[in-house]
Each structure stands twice: as C-alpha cells, then as structure tokens.
Short mmCIF file of C-alpha atoms in Angstrom, two decimals:
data_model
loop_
_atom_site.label_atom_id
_atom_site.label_comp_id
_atom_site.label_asym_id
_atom_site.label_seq_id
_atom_site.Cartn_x
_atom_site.Cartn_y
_atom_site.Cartn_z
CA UNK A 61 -13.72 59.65 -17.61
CA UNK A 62 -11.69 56.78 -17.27
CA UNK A 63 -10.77 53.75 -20.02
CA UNK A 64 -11.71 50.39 -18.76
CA UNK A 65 -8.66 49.51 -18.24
CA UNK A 66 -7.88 52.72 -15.87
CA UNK A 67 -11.23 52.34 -13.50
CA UNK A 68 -11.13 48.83 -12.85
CA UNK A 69 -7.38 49.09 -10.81
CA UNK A 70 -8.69 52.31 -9.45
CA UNK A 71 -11.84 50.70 -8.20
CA UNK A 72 -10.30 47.78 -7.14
CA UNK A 73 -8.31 49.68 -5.02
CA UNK A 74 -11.16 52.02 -3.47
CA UNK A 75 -14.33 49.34 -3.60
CA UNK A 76 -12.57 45.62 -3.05
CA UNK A 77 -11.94 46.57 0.95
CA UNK A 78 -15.39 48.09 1.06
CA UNK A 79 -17.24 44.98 0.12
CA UNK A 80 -14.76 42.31 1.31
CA UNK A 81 -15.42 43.66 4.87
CA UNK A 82 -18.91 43.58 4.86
CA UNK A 83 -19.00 40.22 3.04
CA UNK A 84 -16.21 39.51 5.57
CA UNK A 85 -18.42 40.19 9.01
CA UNK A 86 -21.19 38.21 7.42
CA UNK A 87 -18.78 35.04 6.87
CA UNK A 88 -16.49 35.60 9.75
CA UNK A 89 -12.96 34.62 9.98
CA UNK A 90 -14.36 30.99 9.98
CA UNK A 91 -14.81 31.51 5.97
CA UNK A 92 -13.12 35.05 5.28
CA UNK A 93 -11.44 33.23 2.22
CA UNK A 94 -14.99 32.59 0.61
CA UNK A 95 -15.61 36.82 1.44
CA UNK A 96 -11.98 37.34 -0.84
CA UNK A 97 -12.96 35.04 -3.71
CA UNK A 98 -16.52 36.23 -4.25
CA UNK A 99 -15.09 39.53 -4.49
CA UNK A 100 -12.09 38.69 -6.32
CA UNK A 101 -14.70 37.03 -8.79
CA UNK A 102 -16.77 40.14 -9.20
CA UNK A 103 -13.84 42.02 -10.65
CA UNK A 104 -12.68 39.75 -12.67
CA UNK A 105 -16.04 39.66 -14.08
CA UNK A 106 -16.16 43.83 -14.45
CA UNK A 107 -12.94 43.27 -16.94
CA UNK A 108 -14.50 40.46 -18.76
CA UNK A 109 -17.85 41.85 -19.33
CA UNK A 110 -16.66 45.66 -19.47
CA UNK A 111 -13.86 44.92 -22.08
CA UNK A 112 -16.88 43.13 -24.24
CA UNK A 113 -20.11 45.49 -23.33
CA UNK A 114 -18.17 48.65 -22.18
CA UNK A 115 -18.59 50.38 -18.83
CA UNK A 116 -21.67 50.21 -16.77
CA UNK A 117 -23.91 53.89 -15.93
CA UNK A 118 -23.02 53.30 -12.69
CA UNK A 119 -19.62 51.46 -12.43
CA UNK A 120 -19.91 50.70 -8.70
CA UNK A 121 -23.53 50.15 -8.23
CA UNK A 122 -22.84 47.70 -10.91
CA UNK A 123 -20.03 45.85 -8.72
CA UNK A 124 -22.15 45.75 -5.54
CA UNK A 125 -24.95 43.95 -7.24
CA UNK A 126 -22.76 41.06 -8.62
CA UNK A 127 -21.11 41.16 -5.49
CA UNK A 128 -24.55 41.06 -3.71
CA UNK A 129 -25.97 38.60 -5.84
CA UNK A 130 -22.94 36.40 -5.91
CA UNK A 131 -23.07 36.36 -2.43
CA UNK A 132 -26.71 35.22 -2.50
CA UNK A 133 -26.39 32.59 -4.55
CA UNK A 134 -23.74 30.85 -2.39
CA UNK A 135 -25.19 31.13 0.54
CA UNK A 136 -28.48 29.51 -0.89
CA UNK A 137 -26.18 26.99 -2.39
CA UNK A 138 -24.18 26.02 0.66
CA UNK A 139 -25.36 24.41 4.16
CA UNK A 140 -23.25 27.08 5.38
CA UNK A 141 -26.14 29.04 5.25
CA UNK A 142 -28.51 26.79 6.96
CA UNK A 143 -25.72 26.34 9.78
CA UNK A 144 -23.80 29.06 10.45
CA UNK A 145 -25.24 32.13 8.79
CA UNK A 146 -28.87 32.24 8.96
CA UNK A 147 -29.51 33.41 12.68
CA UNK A 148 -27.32 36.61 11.90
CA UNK A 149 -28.42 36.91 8.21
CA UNK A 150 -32.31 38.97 7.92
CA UNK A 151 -34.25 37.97 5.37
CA UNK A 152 -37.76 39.53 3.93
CA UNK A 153 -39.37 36.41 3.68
CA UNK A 154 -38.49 33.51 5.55
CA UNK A 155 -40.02 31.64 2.19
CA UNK A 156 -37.87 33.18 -0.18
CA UNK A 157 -34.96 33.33 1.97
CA UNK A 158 -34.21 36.55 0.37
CA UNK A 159 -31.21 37.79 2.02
CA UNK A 160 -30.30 41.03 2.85
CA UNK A 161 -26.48 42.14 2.14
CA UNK A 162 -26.49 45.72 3.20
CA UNK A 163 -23.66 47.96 1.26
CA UNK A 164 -24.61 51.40 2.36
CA UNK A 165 -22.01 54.00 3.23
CA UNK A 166 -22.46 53.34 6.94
CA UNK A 167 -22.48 49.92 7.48
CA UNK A 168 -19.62 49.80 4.79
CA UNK A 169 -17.54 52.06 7.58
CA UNK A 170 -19.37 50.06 10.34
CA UNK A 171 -18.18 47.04 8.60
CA UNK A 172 -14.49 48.24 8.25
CA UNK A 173 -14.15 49.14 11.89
CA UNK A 174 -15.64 46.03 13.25
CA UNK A 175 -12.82 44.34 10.77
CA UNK A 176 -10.07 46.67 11.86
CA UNK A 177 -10.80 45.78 15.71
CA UNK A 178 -10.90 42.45 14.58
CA UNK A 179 -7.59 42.42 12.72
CA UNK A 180 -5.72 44.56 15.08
CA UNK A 181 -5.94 41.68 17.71
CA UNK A 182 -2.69 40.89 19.99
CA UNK A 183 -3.36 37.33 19.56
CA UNK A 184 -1.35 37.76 16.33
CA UNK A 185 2.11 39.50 15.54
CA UNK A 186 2.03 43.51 14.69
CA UNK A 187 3.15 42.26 11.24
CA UNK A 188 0.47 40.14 10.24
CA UNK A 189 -1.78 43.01 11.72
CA UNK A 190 -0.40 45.08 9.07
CA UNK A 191 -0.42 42.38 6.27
CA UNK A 192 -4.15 41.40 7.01
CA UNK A 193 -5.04 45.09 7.57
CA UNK A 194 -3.47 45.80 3.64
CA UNK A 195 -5.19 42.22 2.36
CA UNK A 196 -8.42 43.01 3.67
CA UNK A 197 -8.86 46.48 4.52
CA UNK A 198 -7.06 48.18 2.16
CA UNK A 199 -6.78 45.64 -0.81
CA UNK A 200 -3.56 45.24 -1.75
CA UNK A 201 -2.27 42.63 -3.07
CA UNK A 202 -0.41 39.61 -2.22
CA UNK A 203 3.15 40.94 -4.76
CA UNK A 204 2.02 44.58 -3.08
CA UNK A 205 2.68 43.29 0.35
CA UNK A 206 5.66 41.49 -0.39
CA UNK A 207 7.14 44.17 -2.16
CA UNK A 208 6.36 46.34 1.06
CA UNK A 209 7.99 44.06 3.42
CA UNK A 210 10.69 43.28 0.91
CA UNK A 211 9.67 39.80 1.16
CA UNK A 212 8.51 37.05 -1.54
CA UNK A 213 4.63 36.17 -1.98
CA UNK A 214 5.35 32.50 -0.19
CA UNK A 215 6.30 34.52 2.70
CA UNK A 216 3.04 36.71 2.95
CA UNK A 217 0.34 34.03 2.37
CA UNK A 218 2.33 31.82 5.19
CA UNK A 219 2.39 34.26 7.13
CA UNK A 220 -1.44 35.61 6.42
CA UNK A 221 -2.76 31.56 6.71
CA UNK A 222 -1.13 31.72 10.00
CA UNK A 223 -2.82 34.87 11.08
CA UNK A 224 -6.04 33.73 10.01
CA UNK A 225 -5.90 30.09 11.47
CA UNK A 226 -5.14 32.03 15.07
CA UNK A 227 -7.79 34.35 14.55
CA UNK A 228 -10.31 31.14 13.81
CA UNK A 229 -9.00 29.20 17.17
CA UNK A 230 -9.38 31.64 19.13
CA UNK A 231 -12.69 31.95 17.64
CA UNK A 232 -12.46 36.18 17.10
CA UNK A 233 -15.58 38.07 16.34
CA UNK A 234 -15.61 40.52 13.42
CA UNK A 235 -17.95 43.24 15.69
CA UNK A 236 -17.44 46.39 17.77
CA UNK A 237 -15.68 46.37 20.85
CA UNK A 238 -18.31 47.00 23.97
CA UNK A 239 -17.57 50.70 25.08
CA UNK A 240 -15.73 49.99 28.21
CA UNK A 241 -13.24 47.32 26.15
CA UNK A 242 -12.68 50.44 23.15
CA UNK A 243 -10.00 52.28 25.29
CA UNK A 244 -8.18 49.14 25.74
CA UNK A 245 -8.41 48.18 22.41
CA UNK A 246 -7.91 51.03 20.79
CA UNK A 247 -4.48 51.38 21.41
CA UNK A 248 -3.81 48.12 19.34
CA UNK A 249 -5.65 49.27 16.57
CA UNK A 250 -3.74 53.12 16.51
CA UNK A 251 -0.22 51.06 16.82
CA UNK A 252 -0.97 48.39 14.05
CA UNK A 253 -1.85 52.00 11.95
CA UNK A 254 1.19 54.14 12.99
CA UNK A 255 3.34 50.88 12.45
CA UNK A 256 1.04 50.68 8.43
CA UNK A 257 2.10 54.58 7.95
CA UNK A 258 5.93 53.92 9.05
CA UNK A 259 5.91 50.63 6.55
CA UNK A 260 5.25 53.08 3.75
CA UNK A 261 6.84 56.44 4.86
CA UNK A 262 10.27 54.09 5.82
CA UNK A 263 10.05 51.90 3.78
CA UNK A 264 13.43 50.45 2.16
CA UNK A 265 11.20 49.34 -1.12
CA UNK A 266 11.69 51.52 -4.41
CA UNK A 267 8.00 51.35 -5.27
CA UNK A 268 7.44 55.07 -4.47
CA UNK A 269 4.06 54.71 -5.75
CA UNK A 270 3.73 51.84 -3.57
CA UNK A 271 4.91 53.78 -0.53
CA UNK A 272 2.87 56.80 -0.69
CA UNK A 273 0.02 54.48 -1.21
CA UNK A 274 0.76 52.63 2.00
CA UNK A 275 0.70 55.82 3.92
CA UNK A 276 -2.87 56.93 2.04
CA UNK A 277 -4.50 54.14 3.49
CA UNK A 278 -3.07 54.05 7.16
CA UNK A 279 -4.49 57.67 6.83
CA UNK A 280 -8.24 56.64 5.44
CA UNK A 281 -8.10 54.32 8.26
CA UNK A 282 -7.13 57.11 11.17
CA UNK A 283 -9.95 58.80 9.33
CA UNK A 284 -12.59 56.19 10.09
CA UNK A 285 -11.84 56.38 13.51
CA UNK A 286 -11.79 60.04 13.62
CA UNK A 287 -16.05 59.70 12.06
CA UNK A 288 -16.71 57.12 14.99
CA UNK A 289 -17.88 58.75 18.29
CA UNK A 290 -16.44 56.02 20.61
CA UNK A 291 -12.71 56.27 18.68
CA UNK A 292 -12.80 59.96 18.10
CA UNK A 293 -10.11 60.24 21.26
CA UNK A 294 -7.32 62.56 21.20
CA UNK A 295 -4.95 59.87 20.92
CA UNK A 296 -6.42 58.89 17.54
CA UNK A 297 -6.80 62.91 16.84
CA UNK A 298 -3.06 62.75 17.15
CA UNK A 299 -2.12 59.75 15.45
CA UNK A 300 -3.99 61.50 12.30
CA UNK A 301 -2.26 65.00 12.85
CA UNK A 302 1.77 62.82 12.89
CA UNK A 303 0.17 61.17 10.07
CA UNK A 304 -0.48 64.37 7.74
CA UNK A 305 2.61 66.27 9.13
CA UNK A 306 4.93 63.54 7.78
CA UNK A 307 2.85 63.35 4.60
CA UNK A 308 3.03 66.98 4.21
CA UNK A 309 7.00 66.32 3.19
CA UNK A 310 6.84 63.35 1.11
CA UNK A 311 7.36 64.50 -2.27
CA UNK A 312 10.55 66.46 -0.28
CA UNK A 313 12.11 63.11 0.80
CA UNK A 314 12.62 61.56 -2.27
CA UNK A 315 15.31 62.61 -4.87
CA UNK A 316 14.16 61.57 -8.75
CA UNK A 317 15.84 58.33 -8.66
CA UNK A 318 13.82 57.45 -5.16
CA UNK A 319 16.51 58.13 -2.52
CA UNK A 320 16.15 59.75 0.33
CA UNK A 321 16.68 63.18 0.92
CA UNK A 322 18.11 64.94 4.14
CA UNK A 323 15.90 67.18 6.22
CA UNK A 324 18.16 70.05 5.54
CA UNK A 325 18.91 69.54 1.65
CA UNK A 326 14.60 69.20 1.32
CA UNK A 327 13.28 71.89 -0.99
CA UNK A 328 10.74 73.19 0.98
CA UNK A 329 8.48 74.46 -1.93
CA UNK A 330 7.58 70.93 -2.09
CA UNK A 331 6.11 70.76 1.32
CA UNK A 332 2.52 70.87 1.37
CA UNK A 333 1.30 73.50 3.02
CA UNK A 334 -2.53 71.89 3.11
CA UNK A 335 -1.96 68.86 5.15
CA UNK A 336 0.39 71.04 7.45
CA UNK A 337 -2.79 72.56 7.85
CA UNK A 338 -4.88 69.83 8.47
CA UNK A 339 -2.29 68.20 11.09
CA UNK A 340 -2.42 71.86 12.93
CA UNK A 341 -6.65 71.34 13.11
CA UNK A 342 -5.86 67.16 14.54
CA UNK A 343 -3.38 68.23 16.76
CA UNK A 344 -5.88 70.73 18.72
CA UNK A 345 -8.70 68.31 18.29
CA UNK A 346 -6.26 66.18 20.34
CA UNK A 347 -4.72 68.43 23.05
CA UNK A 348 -8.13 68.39 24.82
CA UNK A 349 -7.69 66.13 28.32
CA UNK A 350 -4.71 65.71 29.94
CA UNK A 351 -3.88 62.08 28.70
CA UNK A 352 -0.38 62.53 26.38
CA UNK A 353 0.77 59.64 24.09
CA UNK A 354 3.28 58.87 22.60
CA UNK A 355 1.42 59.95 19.27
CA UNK A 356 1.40 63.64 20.88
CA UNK A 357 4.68 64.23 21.61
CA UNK A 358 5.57 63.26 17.85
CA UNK A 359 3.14 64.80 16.23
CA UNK A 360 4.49 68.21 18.14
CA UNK A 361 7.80 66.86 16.90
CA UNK A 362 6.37 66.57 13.19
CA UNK A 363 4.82 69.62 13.02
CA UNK A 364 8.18 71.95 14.03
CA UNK A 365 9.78 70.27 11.59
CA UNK A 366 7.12 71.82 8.90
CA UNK A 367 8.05 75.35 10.15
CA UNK A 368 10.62 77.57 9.14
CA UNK A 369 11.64 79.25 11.78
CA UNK A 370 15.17 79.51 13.40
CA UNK A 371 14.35 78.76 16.72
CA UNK A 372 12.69 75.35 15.87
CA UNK A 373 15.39 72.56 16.87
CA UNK A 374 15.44 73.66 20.65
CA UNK A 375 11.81 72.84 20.49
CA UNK A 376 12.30 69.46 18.86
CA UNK A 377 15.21 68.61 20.60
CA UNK A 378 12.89 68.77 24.25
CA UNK A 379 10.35 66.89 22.65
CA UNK A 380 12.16 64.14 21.83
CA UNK A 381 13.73 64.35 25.57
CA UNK A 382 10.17 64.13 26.31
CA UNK A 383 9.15 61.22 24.17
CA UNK A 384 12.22 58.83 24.94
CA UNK A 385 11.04 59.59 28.71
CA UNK A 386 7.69 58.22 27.43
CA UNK A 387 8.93 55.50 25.50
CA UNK A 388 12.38 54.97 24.56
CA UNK A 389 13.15 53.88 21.29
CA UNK A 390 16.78 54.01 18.77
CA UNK A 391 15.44 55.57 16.59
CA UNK A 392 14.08 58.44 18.84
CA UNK A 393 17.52 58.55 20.46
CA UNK A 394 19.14 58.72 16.68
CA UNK A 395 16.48 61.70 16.05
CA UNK A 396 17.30 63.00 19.49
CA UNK A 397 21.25 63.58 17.99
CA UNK A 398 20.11 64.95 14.87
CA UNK A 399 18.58 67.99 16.80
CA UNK A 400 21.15 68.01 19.38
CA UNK A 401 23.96 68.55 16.76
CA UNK A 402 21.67 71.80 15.14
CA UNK A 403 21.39 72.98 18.89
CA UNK A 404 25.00 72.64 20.37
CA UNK A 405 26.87 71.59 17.31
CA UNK A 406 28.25 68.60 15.80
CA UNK A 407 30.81 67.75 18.18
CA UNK A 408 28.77 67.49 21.29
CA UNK A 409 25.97 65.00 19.02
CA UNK A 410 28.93 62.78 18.21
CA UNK A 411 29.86 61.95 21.48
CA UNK A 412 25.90 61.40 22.49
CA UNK A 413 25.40 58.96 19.25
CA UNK A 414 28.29 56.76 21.09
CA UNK A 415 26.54 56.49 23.58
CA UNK A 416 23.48 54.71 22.04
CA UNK A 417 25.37 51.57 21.02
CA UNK A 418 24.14 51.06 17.66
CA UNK A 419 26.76 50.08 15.55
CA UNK A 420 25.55 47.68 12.79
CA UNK A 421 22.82 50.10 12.14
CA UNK A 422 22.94 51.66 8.74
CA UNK A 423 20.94 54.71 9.78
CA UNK A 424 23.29 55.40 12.72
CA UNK A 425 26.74 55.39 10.54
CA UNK A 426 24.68 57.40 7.66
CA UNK A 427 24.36 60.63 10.62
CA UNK A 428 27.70 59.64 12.23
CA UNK A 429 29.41 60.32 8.50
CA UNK A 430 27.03 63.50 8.24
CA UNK A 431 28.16 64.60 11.63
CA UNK A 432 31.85 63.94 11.06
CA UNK A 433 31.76 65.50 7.61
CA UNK A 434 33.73 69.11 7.65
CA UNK A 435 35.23 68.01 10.97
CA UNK A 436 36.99 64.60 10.43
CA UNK A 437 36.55 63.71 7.03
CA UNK A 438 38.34 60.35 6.85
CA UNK A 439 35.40 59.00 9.89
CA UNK A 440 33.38 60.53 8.13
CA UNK A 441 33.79 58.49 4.98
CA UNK A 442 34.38 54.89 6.97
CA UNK A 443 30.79 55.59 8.25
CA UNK A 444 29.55 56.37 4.90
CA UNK A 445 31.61 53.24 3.75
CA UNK A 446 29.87 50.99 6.79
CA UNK A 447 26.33 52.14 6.11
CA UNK A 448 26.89 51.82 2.55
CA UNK A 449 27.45 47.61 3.20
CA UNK A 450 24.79 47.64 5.19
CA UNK A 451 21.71 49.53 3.65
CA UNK A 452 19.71 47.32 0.98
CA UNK A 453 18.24 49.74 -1.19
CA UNK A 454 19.72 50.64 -4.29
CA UNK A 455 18.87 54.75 -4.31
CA UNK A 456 20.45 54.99 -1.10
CA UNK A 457 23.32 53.35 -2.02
CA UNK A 458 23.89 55.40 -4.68
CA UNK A 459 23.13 58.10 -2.86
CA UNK A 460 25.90 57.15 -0.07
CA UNK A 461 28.50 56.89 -2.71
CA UNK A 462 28.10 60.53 -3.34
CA UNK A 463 28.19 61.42 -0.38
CA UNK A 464 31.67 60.12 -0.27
CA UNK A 465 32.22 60.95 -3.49
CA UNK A 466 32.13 64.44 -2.62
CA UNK A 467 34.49 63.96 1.11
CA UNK A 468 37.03 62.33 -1.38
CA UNK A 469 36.99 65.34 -3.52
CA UNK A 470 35.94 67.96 -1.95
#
C-alpha cells in the first residue's frame, strides 16, 4: 500500500489524463484550460484532505467524484453552460439540470482517442503535437516537458498557448474521425507517437526516469489504438512492435552515470526478453496486407537487433537499404554505415559516411572516431574531439573523453 505522499504522484500520473480528456471533450478546446484547472484542483485537494483525514477506500473513485462534482458545480455556475454546453451535455431532469459526466473505462479511452485525433492535427507543428499530447494526454508537467525538450517552462507554455489558440481558430472538434477520414488521419496521429517514443528513447536529457517514462506513455497510447477497431491497422500494429523492440534494450543503453552505451558493448542479460516477445506478436499482427510503412521496415530492423545470431547485420543492413528507399532520412543513412562496417568492414563504412555530408553532426563524428579507431587512431580521436564540442549532454561527454582517453593510451 502506498503513503500519501507515494499515491498521489502515482495517480496523478495514471488518472489526471484520464479525466482531463473527458472533462476536455465536454469543454472543447474553446475552454480546455477550465478542463486542466478543475482537475489540477481535485488533486490538490486529495493532498490537502488526505494528509489531514488519510486515504480514501477507494482512492480513485474518490478523485472522480470531486472531479465530477467540481465539474458540476461550474457548469451550473457559469453561462457557459446555458450557451455552449447544454445541447451536448444529457441531463436526467431537465429541472434539476443534473448533469451527467460519464468516467467509465470506455468513454475514458473513447475520450482519449477523440483527444489524441484532436491533438495530432497538422494545423499545428509535430512539436506542439508532442507537448500537448504529454500536457493533456499523458500529464506531465510543464518543468517535465521542458526538461524533455531541454527547454525552459516560458518556452513550453508559449509554445502550448500557441497550439491551443490555432486549435480554437480553426475551431477543431475533440471527436472521432468519420471512418473514411481515419486512414488519413491516422498517419498524423502514429508520427506525432513515434516522434513522443524517439523524444524519450533519444533524448539528450539526463532524467532517465524521465525518459523511460516518455517512452511508457507513447506506448499506452499505441495501445489505445491497438483496442480501437477502426485504428487497429497494421501500420499502428507496427508502430507498437518498433516501440517494444527498442524498449526491450533500454536498461542496456544506459551506463550508471546515464550515458549511452554502444550496441556492441550492451550487456545483453539486460535485454528483456518479454517485450522482445511482445514486439514478435505486433509485428505479425501487422504483416497482414500488403501496405509496408515506414514503421515496418524498422520494426524488422529493431527486432534483428534483439537477436543473437551471427548472421544478423546482412539482414539489417538490407533493411535499412529498404527503408531509406522508403523514406530517406540521416539518421537512417548513419544506421545504414553502422551495419555496413559489421558486414564489409570498417574501411568500406568510412568512405560511405563521407558521402552523407554530415559534418557538424555529433552523432556522425562519434561513429566516424569508432570506425577509425584500431585503423587510424589520430582521426579517430579528432572525431571524438569534434563530437565531444558538439554533444550537450554531460554523460556523453564524459563518456567521449574515454573514449579518447583510451586511443591516447592504448
């Protein structure tokens, strides 16, 4: 059982999203803020009358009646009501005006995929996607998102009012897409996601609790889409599969002091061999059709690299030939050397990473100096040297100065 002060972050986390986006479709984006602050008031009335009274029976049922009842009393209080809410608001008794706030398990997923389709709208830029997506659906916080952006809190509450202010002029229904608009839309929603999962899995911040919580949530998101008949499509089946591949190694990529570790120093005990598992099942949920995305091709690219077998970089290296003929990308082509050099060797992948003109990129000179390394040491360390000026985060850098540590000494 957990203190008081244990549940309330932990439901805060799992229940604000839940009841902000049903609260949230029965405002609209028109009011969204009055959605956030009745159910930023409900918690802080859990630690107020928790810490004095202790916990509650029922800890959540507890939180969705104030919630309820808070947002009751406003909307009796408020013409808002009378104006804007009452034709999609049912009542028992048109007397009473007793209004019906529905927080069920289904309409509390209905609720959260009406607000997803609603966030992950082109009218506003994939990055305010991702920070309304982790205000509202996921319910982090304003410091959270900065942190994950490596941005200040001025920064993400400009850039959140902006998102929301578009959203209102454009006058952007929180509801379900009809079914012929889903396909169309869908892809919006499984990019603003796969970018959410990168933010965390790549990020540069040195929260690592932060960053595997980032990734949690893109997944619980997939997963809602995975429950929905209309978005259970192979594309999203594959999304999820890249999704728990990647997880699978994410206690692997991080030393103790947060820095990343390379694919081949990993220690592969660390892998987990249950969400390997569950991206296998995804991954033949989504092979059915003949429609390939992009999230196919890396989620076949994800899952080799959770095998152990010998013959495993000939596979990856065709798959990423395959996915920068789908969609080219730098970082694809800077995979794309990776396996080349653990195909045909180090000498061949140098001359190919030349070729892909990113110089200024910190992740490029980090694999040059790994691919010079036991062949020309002193390039080797200048591109250890280079990335080390340009990467920001602190574990990496230290990690970088070992790594030439070691060419200086070894």
């Amino acid at each position: 059982m957990k203190s008081e002060k244990e549940l309330i972050p932990h439901l805060f986390r799992s229940e604000y999203s839940k009841i902000t986006a049903v609260l949230g479709r029965l405002f609209g984006f028109e009011h969204i803020e009055i959605a956030e602050d009745i159910v930023s008031d409900t918690f802080m009335m859990a630690a107020e009358t928790w810490g004095q009274k202790g916990l509650p029976d029922n800890p959540v049922a507890w939180l969705y009646a104030v919630a309820k009842n808070k947002a009751k009393d406003y909307l009796k209080r408020n013409q808002l009501f009378s104006d804007k809410i009452a034709a999609a608001v049912a009542y028992n008794s048109p007397e009473t005006y007793e209004i019906e706030i529905d927080l069920s398990g289904k309409n509390i997923t209905d609720s959260q995929l009406q607000m997803m389709f609603a966030i992950c709208n082109p009218i506003i830029p994939a990055e305010a996607q991702i920070g309304l997506s982790l205000r509202i659906l996921c319910g982090f916080g304003i410091e959270e998102i900065a942190d994950a952006f490596l941005t200040n809190k001025e920064t993400i509450n400009k850039r959140l009012f902006r998102a929301k202010e578009k959203l209102r002029a454009e006058q952007v229904k929180i509801e379900f897409p009809d079914k012929e608009e889903v396909a169309s839309r869908l892809n919006t929603v499984l990019t603003t996601l796969y970018l959410l999962f990168n933010e965390g899995y790549y990020s540069l911040s040195q929260n690592a609790s932060l960053r595997k919580d980032l990734c949690l949530e893109a997944m619980r998101l997939t997963y809602l889409l995975i429950g929905n008949e209309a978005t259970n499509q192979p594309a999203a089946n594959a999304l999820l599969a890249l999704m728990c591949f990647h997880s699978s190694r994410f206690e692997a990529r991080l030393g103790q002091h947060g820095e990343s570790v390379l694919y081949e120093e990993q220690d592969t005990s660390l892998w987990d061999d249950e969400l390997i598992a569950r991206g296998q099942h995804y991954l033949n949920k989504a092979s059915v059709g003949n429609a390939i995305s992009k999230y196919h091709v890396e989620a076949a690219i994800a899952y080799w690299h959770t095998t152990r077998t010998a013959d495993k970089w000939e596979h990856i290296l065709q798959l990423y030939n395959t996915l920068l003929i789908l969609e080219y990308s730098p970082i694809a082509a800077l995979n794309r050397t990776y396996a080349l050099s653990k195909t045909i060797g180090k000498e061949a992948a140098i001359i190919e990473a030349g070729k892909l003109g990113l110089n200024g990129n910190y992740l490029y000179h980090c694999l040059m100096g790994y691919l010079y390394s036991g062949i020309e040491n002193t390039c080797a360390i200048a591109n250890f040297e280079t990335a080390l000026k340009l990467t920001k985060a602190k574990a990496d850098k230290a990690q970088i100065r070992q790594y030439i540590s070691d060419l200086k000494n070894g």
